[in-house]
CSV table of C-alpha atoms in Angstrom, one decimal:
chain,number,residue,atom,x,y,z
W,253,UNK,CA,160.1,109.5,92.6
W,254,UNK,CA,156.7,108.6,91.2
W,255,UNK,CA,154.3,111.3,90.0
W,256,UNK,CA,151.0,111.1,92.0
W,257,UNK,CA,147.8,112.0,90.2
W,258,UNK,CA,144.8,113.0,92.3
W,259,UNK,CA,141.5,111.6,91.1
W,260,UNK,CA,138.6,113.0,93.1
W,261,UNK,CA,136.0,110.6,94.5
W,262,UNK,CA,132.7,110.7,92.6
W,263,UNK,CA,129.9,112.3,94.5
W,264,UNK,CA,127.3,110.0,95.8
W,265,UNK,CA,124.5,109.2,93.3
W,266,UNK,CA,122.2,107.6,95.9
W,267,UNK,CA,118.6,107.6,94.8
W,268,UNK,CA,116.1,109.6,97.0
W,269,UNK,CA,112.3,109.7,97.0
W,270,UNK,CA,112.6,113.4,96.0
W,271,UNK,CA,114.0,112.2,92.6
W,272,UNK,CA,110.4,111.3,91.6
W,273,UNK,CA,107.7,113.8,90.5
W,274,UNK,CA,104.5,114.4,92.5
W,275,UNK,CA,106.1,114.0,96.0
W,276,UNK,CA,103.4,115.3,98.3
W,277,UNK,CA,104.8,114.8,101.7
W,278,UNK,CA,107.9,113.2,103.3
W,279,UNK,CA,108.4,112.6,107.0
W,280,UNK,CA,111.7,111.3,108.2
W,281,UNK,CA,112.3,110.7,111.9
W,282,UNK,CA,116.0,110.8,111.4
W,283,UNK,CA,115.7,114.4,110.0
W,284,UNK,CA,114.4,115.8,113.2
W,285,UNK,CA,117.0,117.9,114.9
W,286,UNK,CA,117.6,119.6,118.2
W,287,UNK,CA,116.0,116.7,120.2
W,288,UNK,CA,117.4,114.3,122.9
W,289,UNK,CA,116.0,110.9,123.7
W,290,UNK,CA,112.6,111.2,125.3
W,291,UNK,CA,111.9,114.8,124.1
W,292,UNK,CA,108.4,115.6,122.9
W,293,UNK,CA,107.9,115.9,119.1
W,294,UNK,CA,105.1,118.5,118.8
W,295,UNK,CA,105.7,119.1,115.1
W,296,UNK,CA,107.1,116.9,112.3
W,297,UNK,CA,108.6,118.8,109.4
W,298,UNK,CA,107.9,117.9,105.8
W,299,UNK,CA,111.1,117.1,103.9
W,300,UNK,CA,109.4,117.2,100.5
W,301,UNK,CA,109.8,121.0,100.2
W,302,UNK,CA,106.0,121.5,100.2
W,303,UNK,CA,105.8,122.7,103.8
W,304,UNK,CA,103.1,120.3,104.9
W,305,UNK,CA,104.3,120.0,108.5
W,306,UNK,CA,102.5,117.5,110.8
W,307,UNK,CA,101.3,118.7,114.2
W,308,UNK,CA,100.6,116.5,117.2
W,309,UNK,CA,97.0,116.6,118.3
W,310,UNK,CA,96.0,118.2,121.6
W,311,UNK,CA,96.7,115.7,124.4
W,312,UNK,CA,98.8,113.5,122.0
W,313,UNK,CA,102.1,112.1,123.0
W,314,UNK,CA,104.9,111.8,120.4
W,315,UNK,CA,108.4,111.1,121.7
W,316,UNK,CA,111.8,111.3,120.1
W,317,UNK,CA,113.5,107.9,120.7
W,318,UNK,CA,117.2,107.5,119.7
W,319,UNK,CA,119.0,104.4,118.5
W,320,UNK,CA,115.9,102.4,117.8
W,321,UNK,CA,116.1,101.1,114.2
W,322,UNK,CA,119.4,100.6,112.5
W,323,UNK,CA,121.0,103.0,114.9
W,324,UNK,CA,118.5,105.8,114.0
W,325,UNK,CA,115.9,107.7,115.9
W,326,UNK,CA,112.2,107.2,115.5
W,327,UNK,CA,109.0,109.0,116.6
W,328,UNK,CA,107.1,107.0,119.2
W,329,UNK,CA,103.4,107.8,119.3
W,330,UNK,CA,101.6,106.7,122.4
W,331,UNK,CA,98.6,109.0,122.3
W,332,UNK,CA,96.8,111.1,119.7
W,333,UNK,CA,98.0,111.5,116.1
W,334,UNK,CA,99.9,113.8,113.8
W,335,UNK,CA,98.0,115.8,111.1
W,336,UNK,CA,98.1,118.8,108.9
W,337,UNK,CA,95.4,120.9,107.2
W,338,UNK,CA,96.1,119.6,103.7
W,339,UNK,CA,94.7,116.6,102.0
W,340,UNK,CA,95.6,114.6,98.9
W,341,UNK,CA,92.5,115.3,96.8
W,342,UNK,CA,91.4,116.3,93.4
W,343,UNK,CA,93.6,113.5,92.0
W,344,UNK,CA,92.9,110.0,90.9
W,345,UNK,CA,95.9,108.4,92.4
W,346,UNK,CA,97.9,108.1,95.6
W,347,UNK,CA,101.1,106.2,96.3
W,348,UNK,CA,102.4,105.7,99.9
W,349,UNK,CA,105.4,104.1,101.5
W,350,UNK,CA,106.1,103.8,105.2
W,351,UNK,CA,108.3,102.1,107.8
W,352,UNK,CA,106.7,101.5,111.2
W,353,UNK,CA,106.1,99.1,114.1
W,354,UNK,CA,103.1,98.5,116.2
W,355,UNK,CA,103.4,99.0,120.0
W,356,UNK,CA,101.4,95.9,120.7
W,357,UNK,CA,100.3,92.8,118.8
W,358,UNK,CA,96.9,93.1,120.3
W,359,UNK,CA,95.9,96.7,119.5
W,360,UNK,CA,92.3,97.5,119.6
W,361,UNK,CA,90.0,96.8,116.7
W,362,UNK,CA,90.2,99.2,113.7
W,363,UNK,CA,93.4,100.9,114.8
W,364,UNK,CA,94.6,102.9,111.8
W,365,UNK,CA,98.0,104.3,111.1
W,366,UNK,CA,97.9,106.4,108.0
W,367,UNK,CA,95.2,108.3,106.1
W,368,UNK,CA,95.5,110.2,102.9
W,369,UNK,CA,92.4,112.2,103.7
W,370,UNK,CA,89.4,112.3,105.9
W,371,UNK,CA,87.5,109.0,106.0
W,372,UNK,CA,84.0,110.0,105.1
W,373,UNK,CA,82.1,108.5,102.1
W,374,UNK,CA,81.9,112.0,100.6
W,375,UNK,CA,85.6,112.4,99.9
W,376,UNK,CA,86.9,108.9,99.4
W,377,UNK,CA,90.0,108.5,101.5
W,378,UNK,CA,92.9,106.2,101.2
W,379,UNK,CA,94.3,104.7,104.4
W,380,UNK,CA,95.7,101.7,106.1
W,381,UNK,CA,94.6,100.2,109.4
W,382,UNK,CA,94.3,97.0,111.4
W,383,UNK,CA,91.1,95.2,112.0
W,384,UNK,CA,90.3,92.6,114.7
W,385,UNK,CA,93.7,93.4,116.2
W,386,UNK,CA,95.6,91.2,113.8
W,387,UNK,CA,95.0,91.8,110.1
W,388,UNK,CA,96.2,94.7,108.0
W,389,UNK,CA,93.3,96.4,106.2
W,390,UNK,CA,93.7,98.7,103.2
W,391,UNK,CA,90.8,101.0,102.3
W,392,UNK,CA,90.5,102.9,99.1
W,393,UNK,CA,87.5,104.8,98.0
W,394,UNK,CA,86.0,104.3,94.6
W,395,UNK,CA,83.5,106.3,92.5
W,396,UNK,CA,80.6,105.9,94.8
W,397,UNK,CA,81.7,103.4,97.5
W,398,UNK,CA,84.8,102.2,99.2
W,399,UNK,CA,86.7,98.9,99.0
W,400,UNK,CA,88.1,97.0,102.0
W,401,UNK,CA,91.1,95.0,101.1
W,402,UNK,CA,92.2,92.7,104.0
W,403,UNK,CA,95.8,92.0,103.0
W,404,UNK,CA,98.1,90.7,105.7
W,405,UNK,CA,98.1,89.1,109.2
W,406,UNK,CA,100.0,91.5,111.5
W,407,UNK,CA,100.0,89.8,114.8
W,408,UNK,CA,103.5,90.9,115.9
W,409,UNK,CA,105.5,94.0,116.7
W,410,UNK,CA,108.0,93.5,113.9
W,411,UNK,CA,109.0,96.4,111.8
W,412,UNK,CA,107.1,96.6,108.5
W,413,UNK,CA,107.8,98.3,105.2
W,414,UNK,CA,104.6,99.1,103.3
W,415,UNK,CA,104.4,100.3,99.7
W,416,UNK,CA,101.2,101.0,97.8
W,417,UNK,CA,99.6,102.4,94.8
W,418,UNK,CA,95.9,103.4,94.6
W,419,UNK,CA,95.0,104.2,91.0
W,420,UNK,CA,91.5,105.3,90.4
W,421,UNK,CA,92.3,106.3,86.9
W,422,UNK,CA,92.4,102.6,86.0
W,423,UNK,CA,90.5,101.3,89.0
W,424,UNK,CA,93.5,99.3,90.4
W,425,UNK,CA,95.2,98.9,93.7
W,426,UNK,CA,98.6,97.4,94.6
W,427,UNK,CA,100.1,96.7,98.0
W,428,UNK,CA,103.4,95.2,99.1
W,429,UNK,CA,104.8,94.4,102.5
W,430,UNK,CA,108.5,94.1,103.0
W,431,UNK,CA,108.9,94.0,99.2
W,432,UNK,CA,106.4,91.1,98.7
W,433,UNK,CA,103.2,92.0,96.9
W,434,UNK,CA,100.1,90.9,98.8
W,435,UNK,CA,97.4,92.6,96.8
W,436,UNK,CA,97.1,93.5,93.1
W,437,UNK,CA,93.4,94.1,92.4
W,438,UNK,CA,91.3,95.5,89.6
W,439,UNK,CA,87.7,96.7,89.3
W,440,UNK,CA,87.8,99.6,91.7
W,441,UNK,CA,85.8,102.7,91.1
W,442,UNK,CA,87.3,105.3,88.9
W,443,UNK,CA,87.5,109.1,89.1
W,444,UNK,CA,89.3,111.7,91.2
W,445,UNK,CA,89.2,111.9,95.0
W,446,UNK,CA,86.8,114.6,95.7
W,447,UNK,CA,88.3,118.0,96.5
W,448,UNK,CA,87.2,118.5,100.1
W,449,UNK,CA,89.3,120.5,102.6
W,450,UNK,CA,90.0,117.9,105.3
W,451,UNK,CA,93.4,116.7,106.5
W,452,UNK,CA,96.0,114.0,106.3
W,453,UNK,CA,97.1,111.8,109.3
W,454,UNK,CA,100.0,109.8,110.6
W,455,UNK,CA,98.9,107.6,113.5
W,456,UNK,CA,95.2,107.6,112.8
W,457,UNK,CA,92.6,106.4,110.3
W,458,UNK,CA,90.8,109.5,109.3
W,459,UNK,CA,91.4,111.1,112.6
W,460,UNK,CA,90.0,108.2,114.7
W,461,UNK,CA,91.1,104.7,115.8
W,462,UNK,CA,94.7,105.5,116.5
W,463,UNK,CA,97.6,103.1,116.1
W,464,UNK,CA,100.3,103.6,118.5
W,465,UNK,CA,103.9,102.6,117.8
W,466,UNK,CA,107.2,103.7,116.3
W,467,UNK,CA,107.2,105.7,113.0
W,468,UNK,CA,110.5,105.8,111.1
W,469,UNK,CA,109.5,107.3,107.7
W,470,UNK,CA,106.4,108.1,105.6
W,471,UNK,CA,106.4,109.1,102.0
W,472,UNK,CA,103.3,110.2,100.0
W,473,UNK,CA,102.8,111.0,96.3
W,474,UNK,CA,99.7,112.3,94.6
W,475,UNK,CA,100.3,110.0,91.6
W,476,UNK,CA,100.3,106.3,90.7
W,477,UNK,CA,104.0,105.4,90.7
W,478,UNK,CA,105.3,102.8,88.3
W,479,UNK,CA,106.3,99.3,89.4
W,480,UNK,CA,109.9,100.3,88.9
W,481,UNK,CA,109.6,103.4,91.1
W,482,UNK,CA,107.7,101.5,93.8
W,483,UNK,CA,110.5,99.0,93.9
W,484,UNK,CA,113.0,101.9,94.2
W,485,UNK,CA,111.1,103.2,97.2
W,486,UNK,CA,111.2,99.8,98.8
W,487,UNK,CA,114.9,99.5,98.2
W,488,UNK,CA,115.6,103.0,99.5
W,489,UNK,CA,113.7,102.4,102.7
W,490,UNK,CA,114.9,98.9,103.3
W,491,UNK,CA,118.6,99.7,103.0
W,492,UNK,CA,118.3,103.0,104.9
W,493,UNK,CA,116.5,101.3,107.9
W,494,UNK,CA,118.4,98.0,107.9
W,495,UNK,CA,115.4,96.0,106.6
W,496,UNK,CA,117.0,94.7,103.4
W,497,UNK,CA,117.1,91.2,104.8
W,498,UNK,CA,113.3,91.2,104.7
W,499,UNK,CA,113.1,91.9,101.0
W,500,UNK,CA,112.5,88.8,98.9
W,501,UNK,CA,115.1,87.1,96.8
W,502,UNK,CA,114.8,88.5,93.2
W,503,UNK,CA,113.9,92.0,94.4
W,504,UNK,CA,115.8,94.4,92.1
W,505,UNK,CA,117.2,96.2,95.2
W,506,UNK,CA,117.7,93.3,97.5
W,507,UNK,CA,121.5,93.5,97.4
W,508,UNK,CA,122.0,97.3,97.0
W,509,UNK,CA,120.0,100.5,97.4
W,510,UNK,CA,118.8,102.2,94.2
């Protein structure tokens, strides 16, 4: 009779956004518990460990929708926005990754979906939005002014994976959509974002001009992530949400998650 030797299976070594330093906030719709399809989502917990919970605005409508993307639940925003009383400030750099879908391909002009701080010229925010109902617009504040960076035609309701780095230490900005870089610019203003107590939004551009749609995951860092780590974020999100087919050939995580 043969002697059987038990060899335990190695524990999963899957990479997570929390493996990187400077994780500021992490909002995962699939981490929301105790909800059934159609239930209201009044608060959205921060999975970074920093306790920066997002709260739905008064009169807002955020709904838990099951089995929407790759069999997972998402948060469907149809009115208002989510925000908290914290802001990414007093730092030179912000990196953001997000998976989301517009409700309509003809949203109103200047509908924004994510803001790293309030959008006044006094505290230099970093945000995304749409303009003229079809083009993605990235805005990042420099030393004394802000820079508009039209980046991508977004005239559909397809799911999108965004990944960006705004580095005002070196005056550079980088944006990719579905793993394909669309903007890599230099010459931006340098210096820290001004430390002003404002807030951070999901579903709005500095608290106004809401973009309604489905939000799967948002990850924010108060640092300029390296190209390697940005690509890890893209790979993690793409494979988690079934969007790996949208990554370009040659992407280091096209065939497998990091």
